[in-house]
Short mmCIF file of C-alpha atoms in Angstrom, two decimals:
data_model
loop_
_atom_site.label_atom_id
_atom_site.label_comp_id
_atom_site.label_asym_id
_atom_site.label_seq_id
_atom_site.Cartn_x
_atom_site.Cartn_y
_atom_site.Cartn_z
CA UNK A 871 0.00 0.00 0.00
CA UNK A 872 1.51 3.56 -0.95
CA UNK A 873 1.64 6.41 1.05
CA UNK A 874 -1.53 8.14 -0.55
CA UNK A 875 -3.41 4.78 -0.17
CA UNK A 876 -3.04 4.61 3.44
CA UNK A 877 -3.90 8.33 4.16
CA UNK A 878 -6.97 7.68 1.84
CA UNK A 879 -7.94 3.93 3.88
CA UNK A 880 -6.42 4.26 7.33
CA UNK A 881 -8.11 0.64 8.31
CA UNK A 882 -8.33 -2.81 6.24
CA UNK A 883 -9.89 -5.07 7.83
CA UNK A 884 -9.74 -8.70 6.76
CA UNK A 885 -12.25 -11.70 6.62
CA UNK A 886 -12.02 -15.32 6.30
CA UNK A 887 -15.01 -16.93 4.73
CA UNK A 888 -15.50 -20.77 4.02
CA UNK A 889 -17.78 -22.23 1.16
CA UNK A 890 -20.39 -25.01 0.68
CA UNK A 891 -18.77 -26.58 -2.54
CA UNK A 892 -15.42 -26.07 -2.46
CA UNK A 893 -12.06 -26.83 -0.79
CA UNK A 894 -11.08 -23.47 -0.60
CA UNK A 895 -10.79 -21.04 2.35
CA UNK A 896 -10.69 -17.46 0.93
CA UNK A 897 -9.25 -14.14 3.00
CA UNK A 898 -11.18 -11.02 1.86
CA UNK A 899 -9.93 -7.47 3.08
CA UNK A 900 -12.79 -4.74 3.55
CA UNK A 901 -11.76 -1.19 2.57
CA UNK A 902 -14.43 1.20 3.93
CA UNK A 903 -12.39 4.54 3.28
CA UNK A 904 -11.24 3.82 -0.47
CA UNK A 905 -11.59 7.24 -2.99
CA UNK A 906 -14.79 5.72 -4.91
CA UNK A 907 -16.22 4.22 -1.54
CA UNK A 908 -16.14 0.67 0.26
CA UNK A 909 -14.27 -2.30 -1.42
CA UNK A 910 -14.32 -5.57 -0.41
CA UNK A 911 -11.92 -7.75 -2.66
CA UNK A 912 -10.41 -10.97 -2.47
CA UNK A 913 -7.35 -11.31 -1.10
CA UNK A 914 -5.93 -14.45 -1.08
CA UNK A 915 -6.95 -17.84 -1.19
CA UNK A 916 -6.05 -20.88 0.67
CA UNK A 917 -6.59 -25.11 -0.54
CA UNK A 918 -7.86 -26.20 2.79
CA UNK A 919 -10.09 -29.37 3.31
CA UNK A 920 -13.44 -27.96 2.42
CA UNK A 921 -16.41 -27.37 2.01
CA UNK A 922 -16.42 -25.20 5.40
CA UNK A 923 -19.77 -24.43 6.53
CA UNK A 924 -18.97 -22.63 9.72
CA UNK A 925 -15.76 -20.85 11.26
CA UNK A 926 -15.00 -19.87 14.51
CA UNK A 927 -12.44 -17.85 16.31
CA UNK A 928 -10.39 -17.60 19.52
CA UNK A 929 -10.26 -14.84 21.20
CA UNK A 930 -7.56 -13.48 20.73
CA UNK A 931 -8.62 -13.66 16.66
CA UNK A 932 -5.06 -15.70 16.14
CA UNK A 933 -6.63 -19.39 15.36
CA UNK A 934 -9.61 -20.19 13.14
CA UNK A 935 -11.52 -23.09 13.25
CA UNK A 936 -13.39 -24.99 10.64
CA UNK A 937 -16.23 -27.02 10.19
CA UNK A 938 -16.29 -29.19 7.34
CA UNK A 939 -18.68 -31.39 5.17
CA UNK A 940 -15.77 -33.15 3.76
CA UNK A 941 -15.71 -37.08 4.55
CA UNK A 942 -15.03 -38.70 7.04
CA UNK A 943 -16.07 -36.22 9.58
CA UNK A 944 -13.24 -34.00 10.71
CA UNK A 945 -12.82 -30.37 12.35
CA UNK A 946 -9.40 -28.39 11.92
CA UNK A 947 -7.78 -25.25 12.98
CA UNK A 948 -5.89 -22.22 11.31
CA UNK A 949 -3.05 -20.04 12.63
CA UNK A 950 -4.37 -16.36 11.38
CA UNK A 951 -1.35 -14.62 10.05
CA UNK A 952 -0.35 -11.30 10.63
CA UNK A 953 -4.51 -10.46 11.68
CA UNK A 954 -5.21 -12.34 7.95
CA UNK A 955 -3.00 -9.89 5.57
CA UNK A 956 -0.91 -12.92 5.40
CA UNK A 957 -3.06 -15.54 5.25
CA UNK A 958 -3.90 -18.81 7.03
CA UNK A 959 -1.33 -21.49 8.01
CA UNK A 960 -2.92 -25.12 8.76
CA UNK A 961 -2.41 -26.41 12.94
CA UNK A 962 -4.51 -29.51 12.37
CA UNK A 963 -7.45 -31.56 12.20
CA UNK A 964 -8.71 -34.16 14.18
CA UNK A 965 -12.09 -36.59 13.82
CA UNK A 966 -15.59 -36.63 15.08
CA UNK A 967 -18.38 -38.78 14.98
CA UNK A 968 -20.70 -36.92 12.78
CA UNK A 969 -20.33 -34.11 10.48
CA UNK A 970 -20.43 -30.92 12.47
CA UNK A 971 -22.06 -27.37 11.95
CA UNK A 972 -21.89 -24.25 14.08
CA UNK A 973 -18.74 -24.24 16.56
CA UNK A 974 -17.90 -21.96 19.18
CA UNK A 975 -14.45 -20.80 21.76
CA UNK A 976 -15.00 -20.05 25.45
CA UNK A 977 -14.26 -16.59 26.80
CA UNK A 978 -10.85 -16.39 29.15
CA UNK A 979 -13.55 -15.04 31.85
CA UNK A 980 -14.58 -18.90 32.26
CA UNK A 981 -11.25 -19.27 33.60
CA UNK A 982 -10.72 -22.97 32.13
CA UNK A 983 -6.53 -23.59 32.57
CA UNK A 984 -7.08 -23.45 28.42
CA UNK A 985 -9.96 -22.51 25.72
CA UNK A 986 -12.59 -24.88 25.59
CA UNK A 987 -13.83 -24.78 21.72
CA UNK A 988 -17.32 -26.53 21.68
CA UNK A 989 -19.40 -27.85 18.79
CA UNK A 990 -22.33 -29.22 17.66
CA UNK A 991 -23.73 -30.91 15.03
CA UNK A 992 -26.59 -33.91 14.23
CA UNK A 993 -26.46 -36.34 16.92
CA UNK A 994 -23.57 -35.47 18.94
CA UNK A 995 -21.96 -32.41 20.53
CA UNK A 996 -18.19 -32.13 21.37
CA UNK A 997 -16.02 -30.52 24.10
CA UNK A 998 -12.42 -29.87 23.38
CA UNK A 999 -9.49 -28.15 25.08
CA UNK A 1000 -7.77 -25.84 22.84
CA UNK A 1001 -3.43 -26.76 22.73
CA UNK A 1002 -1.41 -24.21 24.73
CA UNK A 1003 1.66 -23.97 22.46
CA UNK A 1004 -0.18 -24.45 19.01
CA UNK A 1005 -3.46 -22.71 19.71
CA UNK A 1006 -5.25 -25.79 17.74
CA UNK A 1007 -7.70 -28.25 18.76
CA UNK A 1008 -6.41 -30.56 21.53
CA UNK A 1009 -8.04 -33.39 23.74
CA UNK A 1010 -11.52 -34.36 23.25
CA UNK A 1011 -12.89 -33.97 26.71
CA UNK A 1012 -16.72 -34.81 26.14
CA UNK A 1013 -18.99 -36.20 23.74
CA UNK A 1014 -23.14 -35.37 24.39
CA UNK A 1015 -25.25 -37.84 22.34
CA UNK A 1016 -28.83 -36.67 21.38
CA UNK A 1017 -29.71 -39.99 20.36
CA UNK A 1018 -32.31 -42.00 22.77
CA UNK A 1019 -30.44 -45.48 22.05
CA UNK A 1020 -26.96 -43.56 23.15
CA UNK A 1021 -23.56 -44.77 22.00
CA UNK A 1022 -25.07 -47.92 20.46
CA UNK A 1023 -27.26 -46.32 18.27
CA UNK A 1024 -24.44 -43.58 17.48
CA UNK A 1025 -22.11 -46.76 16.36
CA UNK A 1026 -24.98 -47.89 14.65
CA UNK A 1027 -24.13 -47.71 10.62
CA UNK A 1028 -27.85 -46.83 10.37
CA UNK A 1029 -27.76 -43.81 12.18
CA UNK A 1030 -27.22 -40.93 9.82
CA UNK A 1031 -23.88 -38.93 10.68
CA UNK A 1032 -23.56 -36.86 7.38
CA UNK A 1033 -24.46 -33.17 6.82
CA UNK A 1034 -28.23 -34.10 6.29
CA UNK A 1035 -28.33 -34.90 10.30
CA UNK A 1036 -27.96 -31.78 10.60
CA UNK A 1037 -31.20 -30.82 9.12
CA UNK A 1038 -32.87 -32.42 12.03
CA UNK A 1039 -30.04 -32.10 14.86
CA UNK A 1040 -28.62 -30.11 17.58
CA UNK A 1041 -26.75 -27.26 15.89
CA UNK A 1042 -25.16 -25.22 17.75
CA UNK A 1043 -23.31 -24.40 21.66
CA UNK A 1044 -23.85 -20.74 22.09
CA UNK A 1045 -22.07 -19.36 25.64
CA UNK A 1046 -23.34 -17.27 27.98
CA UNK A 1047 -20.23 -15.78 29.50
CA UNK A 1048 -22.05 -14.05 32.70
CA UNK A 1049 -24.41 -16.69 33.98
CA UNK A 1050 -21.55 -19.41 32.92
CA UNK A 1051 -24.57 -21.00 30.98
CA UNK A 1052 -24.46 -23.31 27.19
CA UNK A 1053 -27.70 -23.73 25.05
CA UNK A 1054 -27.65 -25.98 22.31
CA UNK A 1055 -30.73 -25.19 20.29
CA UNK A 1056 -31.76 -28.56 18.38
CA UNK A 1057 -33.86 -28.91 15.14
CA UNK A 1058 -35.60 -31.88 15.23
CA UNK A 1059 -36.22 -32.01 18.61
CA UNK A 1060 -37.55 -28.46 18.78
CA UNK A 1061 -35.98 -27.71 21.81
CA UNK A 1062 -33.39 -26.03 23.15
CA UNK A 1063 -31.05 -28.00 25.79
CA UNK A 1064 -29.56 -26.10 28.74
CA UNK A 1065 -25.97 -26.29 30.34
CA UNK A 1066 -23.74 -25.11 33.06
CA UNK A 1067 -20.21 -25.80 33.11
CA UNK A 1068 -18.25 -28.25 34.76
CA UNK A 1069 -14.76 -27.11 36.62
CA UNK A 1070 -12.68 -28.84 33.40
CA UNK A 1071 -15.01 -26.53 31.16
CA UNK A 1072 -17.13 -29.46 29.96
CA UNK A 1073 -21.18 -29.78 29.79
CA UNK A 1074 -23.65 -30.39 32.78
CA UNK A 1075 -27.13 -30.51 31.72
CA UNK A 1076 -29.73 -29.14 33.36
CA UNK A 1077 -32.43 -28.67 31.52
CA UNK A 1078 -34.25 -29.72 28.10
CA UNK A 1079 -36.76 -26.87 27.02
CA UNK A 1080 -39.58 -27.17 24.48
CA UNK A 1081 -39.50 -24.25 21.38
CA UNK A 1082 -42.11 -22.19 21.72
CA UNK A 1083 -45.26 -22.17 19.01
CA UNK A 1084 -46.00 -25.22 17.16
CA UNK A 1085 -44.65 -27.79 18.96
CA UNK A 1086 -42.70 -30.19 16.37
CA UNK A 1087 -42.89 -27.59 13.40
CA UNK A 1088 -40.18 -24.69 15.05
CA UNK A 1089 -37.21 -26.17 14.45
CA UNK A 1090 -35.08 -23.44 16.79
CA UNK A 1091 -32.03 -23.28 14.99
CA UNK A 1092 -29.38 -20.47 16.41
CA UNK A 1093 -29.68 -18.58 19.41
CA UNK A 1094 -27.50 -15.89 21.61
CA UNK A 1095 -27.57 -14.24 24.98
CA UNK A 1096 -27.89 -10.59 25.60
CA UNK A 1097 -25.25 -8.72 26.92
CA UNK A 1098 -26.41 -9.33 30.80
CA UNK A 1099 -27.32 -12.94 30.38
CA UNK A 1100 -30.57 -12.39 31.29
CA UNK A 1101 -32.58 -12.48 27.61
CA UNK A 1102 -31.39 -15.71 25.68
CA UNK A 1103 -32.62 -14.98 21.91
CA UNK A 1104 -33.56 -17.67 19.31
CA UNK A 1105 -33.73 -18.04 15.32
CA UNK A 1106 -36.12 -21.12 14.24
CA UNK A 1107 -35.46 -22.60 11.29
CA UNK A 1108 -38.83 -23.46 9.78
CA UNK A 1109 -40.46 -20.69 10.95
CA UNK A 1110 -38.66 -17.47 10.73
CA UNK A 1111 -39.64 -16.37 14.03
CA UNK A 1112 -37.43 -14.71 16.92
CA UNK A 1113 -37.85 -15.70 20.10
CA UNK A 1114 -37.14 -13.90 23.04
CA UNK A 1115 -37.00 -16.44 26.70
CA UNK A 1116 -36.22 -14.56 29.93
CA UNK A 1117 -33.71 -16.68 31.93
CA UNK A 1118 -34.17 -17.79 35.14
CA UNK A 1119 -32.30 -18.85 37.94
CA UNK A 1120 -33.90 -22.45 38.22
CA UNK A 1121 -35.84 -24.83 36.36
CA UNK A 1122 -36.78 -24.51 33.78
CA UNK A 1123 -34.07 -22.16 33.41
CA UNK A 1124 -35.97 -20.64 30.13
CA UNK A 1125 -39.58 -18.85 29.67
CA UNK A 1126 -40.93 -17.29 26.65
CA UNK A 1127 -40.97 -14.02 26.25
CA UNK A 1128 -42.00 -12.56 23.54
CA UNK A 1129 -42.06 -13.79 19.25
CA UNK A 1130 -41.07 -11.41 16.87
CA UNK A 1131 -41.51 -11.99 12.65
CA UNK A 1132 -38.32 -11.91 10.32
CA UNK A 1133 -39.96 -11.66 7.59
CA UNK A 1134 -42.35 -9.01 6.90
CA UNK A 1135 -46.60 -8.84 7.10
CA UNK A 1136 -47.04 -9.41 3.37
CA UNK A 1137 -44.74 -12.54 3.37
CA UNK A 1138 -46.39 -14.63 6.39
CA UNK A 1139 -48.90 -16.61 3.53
CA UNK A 1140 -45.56 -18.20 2.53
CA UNK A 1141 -43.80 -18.11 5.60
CA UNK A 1142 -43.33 -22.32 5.17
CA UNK A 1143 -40.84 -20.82 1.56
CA UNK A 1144 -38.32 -19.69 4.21
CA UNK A 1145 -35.89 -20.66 6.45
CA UNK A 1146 -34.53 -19.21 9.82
CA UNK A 1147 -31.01 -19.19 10.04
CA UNK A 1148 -28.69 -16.62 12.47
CA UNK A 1149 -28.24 -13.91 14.80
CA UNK A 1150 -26.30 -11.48 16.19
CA UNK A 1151 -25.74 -8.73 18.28
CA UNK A 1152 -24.06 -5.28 17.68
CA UNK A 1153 -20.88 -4.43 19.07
CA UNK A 1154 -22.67 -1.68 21.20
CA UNK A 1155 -25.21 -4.42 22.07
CA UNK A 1156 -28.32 -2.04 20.89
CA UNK A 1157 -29.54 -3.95 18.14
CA UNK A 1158 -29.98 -7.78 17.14
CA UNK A 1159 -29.95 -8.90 13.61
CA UNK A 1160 -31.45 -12.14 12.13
CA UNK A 1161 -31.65 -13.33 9.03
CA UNK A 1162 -33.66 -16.24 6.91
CA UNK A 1163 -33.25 -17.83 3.57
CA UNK A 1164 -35.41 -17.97 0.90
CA UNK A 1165 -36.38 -22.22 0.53
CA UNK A 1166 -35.90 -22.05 -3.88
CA UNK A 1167 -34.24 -19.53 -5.79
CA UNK A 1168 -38.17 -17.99 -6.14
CA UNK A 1169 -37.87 -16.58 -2.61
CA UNK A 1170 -35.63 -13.25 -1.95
CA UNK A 1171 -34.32 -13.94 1.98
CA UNK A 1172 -34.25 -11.58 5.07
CA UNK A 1173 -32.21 -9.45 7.07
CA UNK A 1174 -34.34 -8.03 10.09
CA UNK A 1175 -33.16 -5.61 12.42
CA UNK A 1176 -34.57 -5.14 15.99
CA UNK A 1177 -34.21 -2.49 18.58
CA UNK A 1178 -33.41 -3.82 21.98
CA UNK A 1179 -34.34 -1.92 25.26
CA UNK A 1180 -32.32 -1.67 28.01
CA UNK A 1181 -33.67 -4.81 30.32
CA UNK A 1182 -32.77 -6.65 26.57
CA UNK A 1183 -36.36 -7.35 25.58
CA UNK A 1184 -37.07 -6.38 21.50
CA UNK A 1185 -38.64 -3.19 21.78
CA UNK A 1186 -41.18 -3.00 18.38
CA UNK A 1187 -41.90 -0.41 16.37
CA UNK A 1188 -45.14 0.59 16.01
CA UNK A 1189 -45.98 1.42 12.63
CA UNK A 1190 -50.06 2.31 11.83
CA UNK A 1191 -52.21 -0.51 10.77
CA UNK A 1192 -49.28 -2.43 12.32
CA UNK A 1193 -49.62 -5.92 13.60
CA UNK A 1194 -48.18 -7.11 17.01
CA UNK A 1195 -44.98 -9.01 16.53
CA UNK A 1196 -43.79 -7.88 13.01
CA UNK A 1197 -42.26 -4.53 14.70
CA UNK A 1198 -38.76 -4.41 13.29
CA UNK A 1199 -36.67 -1.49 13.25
CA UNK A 1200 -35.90 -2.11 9.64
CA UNK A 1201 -35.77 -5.02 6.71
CA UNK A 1202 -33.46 -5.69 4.16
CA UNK A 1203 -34.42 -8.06 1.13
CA UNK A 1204 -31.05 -10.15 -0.05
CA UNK A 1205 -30.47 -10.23 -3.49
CA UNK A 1206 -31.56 -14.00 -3.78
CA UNK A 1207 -32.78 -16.68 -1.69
CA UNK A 1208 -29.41 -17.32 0.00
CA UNK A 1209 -29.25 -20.45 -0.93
CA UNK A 1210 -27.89 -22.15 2.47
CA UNK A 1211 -26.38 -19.41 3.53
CA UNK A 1212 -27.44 -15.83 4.46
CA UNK A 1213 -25.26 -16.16 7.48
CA UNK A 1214 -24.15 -12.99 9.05
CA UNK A 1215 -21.45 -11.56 11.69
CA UNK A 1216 -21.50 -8.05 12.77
CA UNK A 1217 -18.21 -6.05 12.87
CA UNK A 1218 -17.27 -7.10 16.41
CA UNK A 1219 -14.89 -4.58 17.59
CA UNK A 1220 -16.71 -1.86 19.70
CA UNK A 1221 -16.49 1.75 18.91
CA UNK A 1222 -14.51 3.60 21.82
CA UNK A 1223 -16.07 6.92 21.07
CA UNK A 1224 -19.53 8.20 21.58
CA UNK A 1225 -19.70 9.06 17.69
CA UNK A 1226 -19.68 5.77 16.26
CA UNK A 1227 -22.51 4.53 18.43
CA UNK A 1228 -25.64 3.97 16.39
CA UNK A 1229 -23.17 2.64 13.15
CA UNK A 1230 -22.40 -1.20 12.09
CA UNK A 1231 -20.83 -3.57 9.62
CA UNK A 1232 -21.91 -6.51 9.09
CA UNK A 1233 -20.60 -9.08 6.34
CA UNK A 1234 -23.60 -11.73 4.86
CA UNK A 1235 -22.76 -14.48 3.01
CA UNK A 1236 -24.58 -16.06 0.17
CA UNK A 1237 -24.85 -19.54 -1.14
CA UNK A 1238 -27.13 -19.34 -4.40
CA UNK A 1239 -24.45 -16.87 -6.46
CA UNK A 1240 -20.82 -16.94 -4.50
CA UNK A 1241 -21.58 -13.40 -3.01
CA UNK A 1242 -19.68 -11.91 0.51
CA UNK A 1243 -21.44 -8.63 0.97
CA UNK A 1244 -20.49 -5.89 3.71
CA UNK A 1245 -23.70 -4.63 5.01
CA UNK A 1246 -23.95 -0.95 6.76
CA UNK A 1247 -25.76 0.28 9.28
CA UNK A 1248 -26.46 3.87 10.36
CA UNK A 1249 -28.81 5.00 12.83
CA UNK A 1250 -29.38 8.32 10.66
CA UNK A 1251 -30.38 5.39 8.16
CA UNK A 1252 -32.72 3.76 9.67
CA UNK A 1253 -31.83 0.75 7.22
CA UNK A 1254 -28.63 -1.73 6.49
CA UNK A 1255 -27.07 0.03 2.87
CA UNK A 1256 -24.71 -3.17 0.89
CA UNK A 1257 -21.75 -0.82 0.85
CA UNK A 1258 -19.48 -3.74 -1.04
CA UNK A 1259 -19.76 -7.02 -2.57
CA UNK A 1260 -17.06 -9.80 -4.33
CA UNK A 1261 -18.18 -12.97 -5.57
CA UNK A 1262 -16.19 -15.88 -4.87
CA UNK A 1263 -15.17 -18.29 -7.70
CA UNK A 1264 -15.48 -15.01 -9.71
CA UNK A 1265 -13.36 -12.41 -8.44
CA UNK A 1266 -9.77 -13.50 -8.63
CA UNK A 1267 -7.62 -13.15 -4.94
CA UNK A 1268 -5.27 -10.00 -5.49
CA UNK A 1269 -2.04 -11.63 -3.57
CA UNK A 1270 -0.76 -14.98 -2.78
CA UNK A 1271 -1.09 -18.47 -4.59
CA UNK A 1272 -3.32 -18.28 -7.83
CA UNK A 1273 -2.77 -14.28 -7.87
CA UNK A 1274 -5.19 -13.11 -10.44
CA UNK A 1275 -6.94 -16.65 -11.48
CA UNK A 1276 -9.62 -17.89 -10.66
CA UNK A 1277 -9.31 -22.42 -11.43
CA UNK A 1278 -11.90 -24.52 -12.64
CA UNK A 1279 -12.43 -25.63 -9.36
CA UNK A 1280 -13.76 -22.54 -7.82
CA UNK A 1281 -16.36 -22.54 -10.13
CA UNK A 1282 -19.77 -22.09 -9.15
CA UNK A 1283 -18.65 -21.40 -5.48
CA UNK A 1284 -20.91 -21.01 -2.73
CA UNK A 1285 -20.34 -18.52 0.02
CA UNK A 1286 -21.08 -20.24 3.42
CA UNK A 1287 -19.81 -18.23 6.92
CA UNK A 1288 -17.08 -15.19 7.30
CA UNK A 1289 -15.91 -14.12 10.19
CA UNK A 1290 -14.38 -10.48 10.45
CA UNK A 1291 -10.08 -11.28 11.81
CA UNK A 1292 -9.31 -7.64 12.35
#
């Protein structure tokens, strides 16, 4: 970068995003102060062991890890180089018993003697203790089985273990650093299980609570705790609803709240054409976005944003000839259905001064067409603005191995998760 350049874009920050069809991990770098306005490019691209569907990282943003729906079922781990300008350098891999989905590090405020990096996926979940020196996965300290007949009927070649478990599986561990609670919202079950945490940083059940709604037909899918630990808030999958549980102290440990629409009024006739997928919160903690996917290329998916008050319940916006429950702050329609993506993480670095409150990034991946787009919002707005875009398998990466190309293998890419690395 010149002189000029870096007086005209004082900040890059880069992204790593996986894919659905491909083998490839690719590291995007986000401009937002260029001369002709945002960029988001491709910056390099890395062979990995692919398709990723889901990426996490540790906290201190210096290891990735990677879901994959590669056979047979495997997780591994990235060293982040140089906060992604350099790329990705493989720590390793190491097996499961069932292809895996949404993954997720413990805080340091835990105080386990080393991260615990938790995932689940299908039938099983899995508890791991993240390698001191390497930063990569380490032992396997627990395995949960969601399966009535247990291990047997895990071992069982029967039982399904690929990536269509997870259509009707646990999917996630989302942490609640405050309470020290785990929630591991599962699909087919359509409930969502609650843990504490055991001294070693492993899983203690306490509770298994029923979706709210239809029971059977929810399928809660992704879910996140306010800031305070107090709200726990829930995508479902078939559905498209948010729900909001207050948590409690003692059994049942969950109780609904309130239900909030993602998609808008004059979509709930087809409501069963979409798909719930994920959440999160703004870094200043004042807003909550969730998204769903359109089921076939005929449906356009979702971004809704809601306002939170301060005790963390969704505070709806009344709008005239409004109906209760569809009170978002503000929609935006995706360019296509999503395909199985639509996956979003807002920027995650809060703004130290008072000015930047009220402003967000947030990158959303899509499945159907390749596309990584950087979504804006501004309180002045009153809307998310797609302030960049680059389509992967399309755009060639700008540095590193394959400079300029774009193989025969990246065609027809699908953009699954990115995660923001600086």
């Amino acid at each position: 970068m010149s002189a000029s350049d870096s007086l005209l874009c004082p900040r890059v920050h880069y992204l790593l995003s996986g894919t659905f069809n491909t083998l490839f991990l690719y590291l995007l770098a986000f401009s937002p102060y260029g001369p002709a306005g945002p960029t988001l490019t491709v910056h390099r691209k890395h062979r990995a062991e692919g398709p990723h569907q889901f990426l996490a990282l540790s906290q201190d943003r210096k290891t990735a890890y990677a879901t994959t729906w590669a056979q047979p079922p495997t997780l591994s781990s990235w060293e982040v180089l140089a906060g992604g300008r350099d790329g990705v350098a493989k720590v390793n891999t190491v097996p499961i018993s069932a292809t895996g989905s949404y993954l997720t590090v413990s805080p340091p405020s835990l105080g386990f003697s080393s991260a615990r990096i938790y995932q689940a996926g299908g039938p099983v979940a899995q508890t791991f203790a993240a390698d001191s020196a390497t930063g990569g996965f380490g032992e396997q300290l627990q395995e949960v089985i969601y399966l009535d007949g247990g291990e047997e009927e895990l071992r069982d070649p029967k039982t399904d273990k690929t990536r269509v478990a997870l259509r009707y599986g646990s999917h996630a561990v989302d942490i609640d650093p405050v309470l020290q609670r785990a929630y591991v919202p599962h699909v087919g079950r359509d409930s969502i299980f609650v843990y504490s945490f055991n001294q070693d940083g492993t899983l203690h059940h306490l509770n298994e609570v029923p979706s709210h709604g239809n029971k059977g037909h929810e399928g809660p899918r992704h879910s996140i705790p306010s800031a305070d630990g107090k709200k726990l808030y829930v995508v479902t999958e078939h559905t498209s609803y948010l729900d909001v549980y207050n948590v409690l102290p003692s059994p049942p440990y969950l109780s609904h709240a309130q239900r909030l629409s993602v998609i808008p009024p004059h979509q709930h006739p087809t409501r069963a054409q979409y798909r719930g997928d994920t959440l999160r919160l703004s870094a200043d903690r004042r807003r909550l976005f969730v998204t769903t996917r359109g089921k076939t290329p005929r449906e356009r998916g979702w971004v809704a944003v809601f306002d939170l008050a301060g005790d963390g319940a969704v505070r709806e916006r009344e709008e005239e000839g409004g109906e209760e429950g569809y009170g978002a702050r503000s929609r935006f329609e995706t360019r296509n259905s999503g395909g199985k993506a639509n996956a979003i993480e807002a920027f995650p670095f809060a703004a130290s001064d008072e000015a930047r409150r009220g402003h967000d990034w947030v990158v959303l991946t899509d499945d159907e067409e390749g596309y990584v787009s950087v979504l804006e919002w501004r309180d002045e707005w009153d809307e998310l603005r797609e302030v960049a875009s680059v389509r992967l398998g399309v755009d060639a990466p700008v540095e590193g191995e394959g400079k300029g190309e774009v193989s025969e293998e990246e065609k027809g890419t699908g953009a699954s998760h990115a995660v923001w690395l600086s």
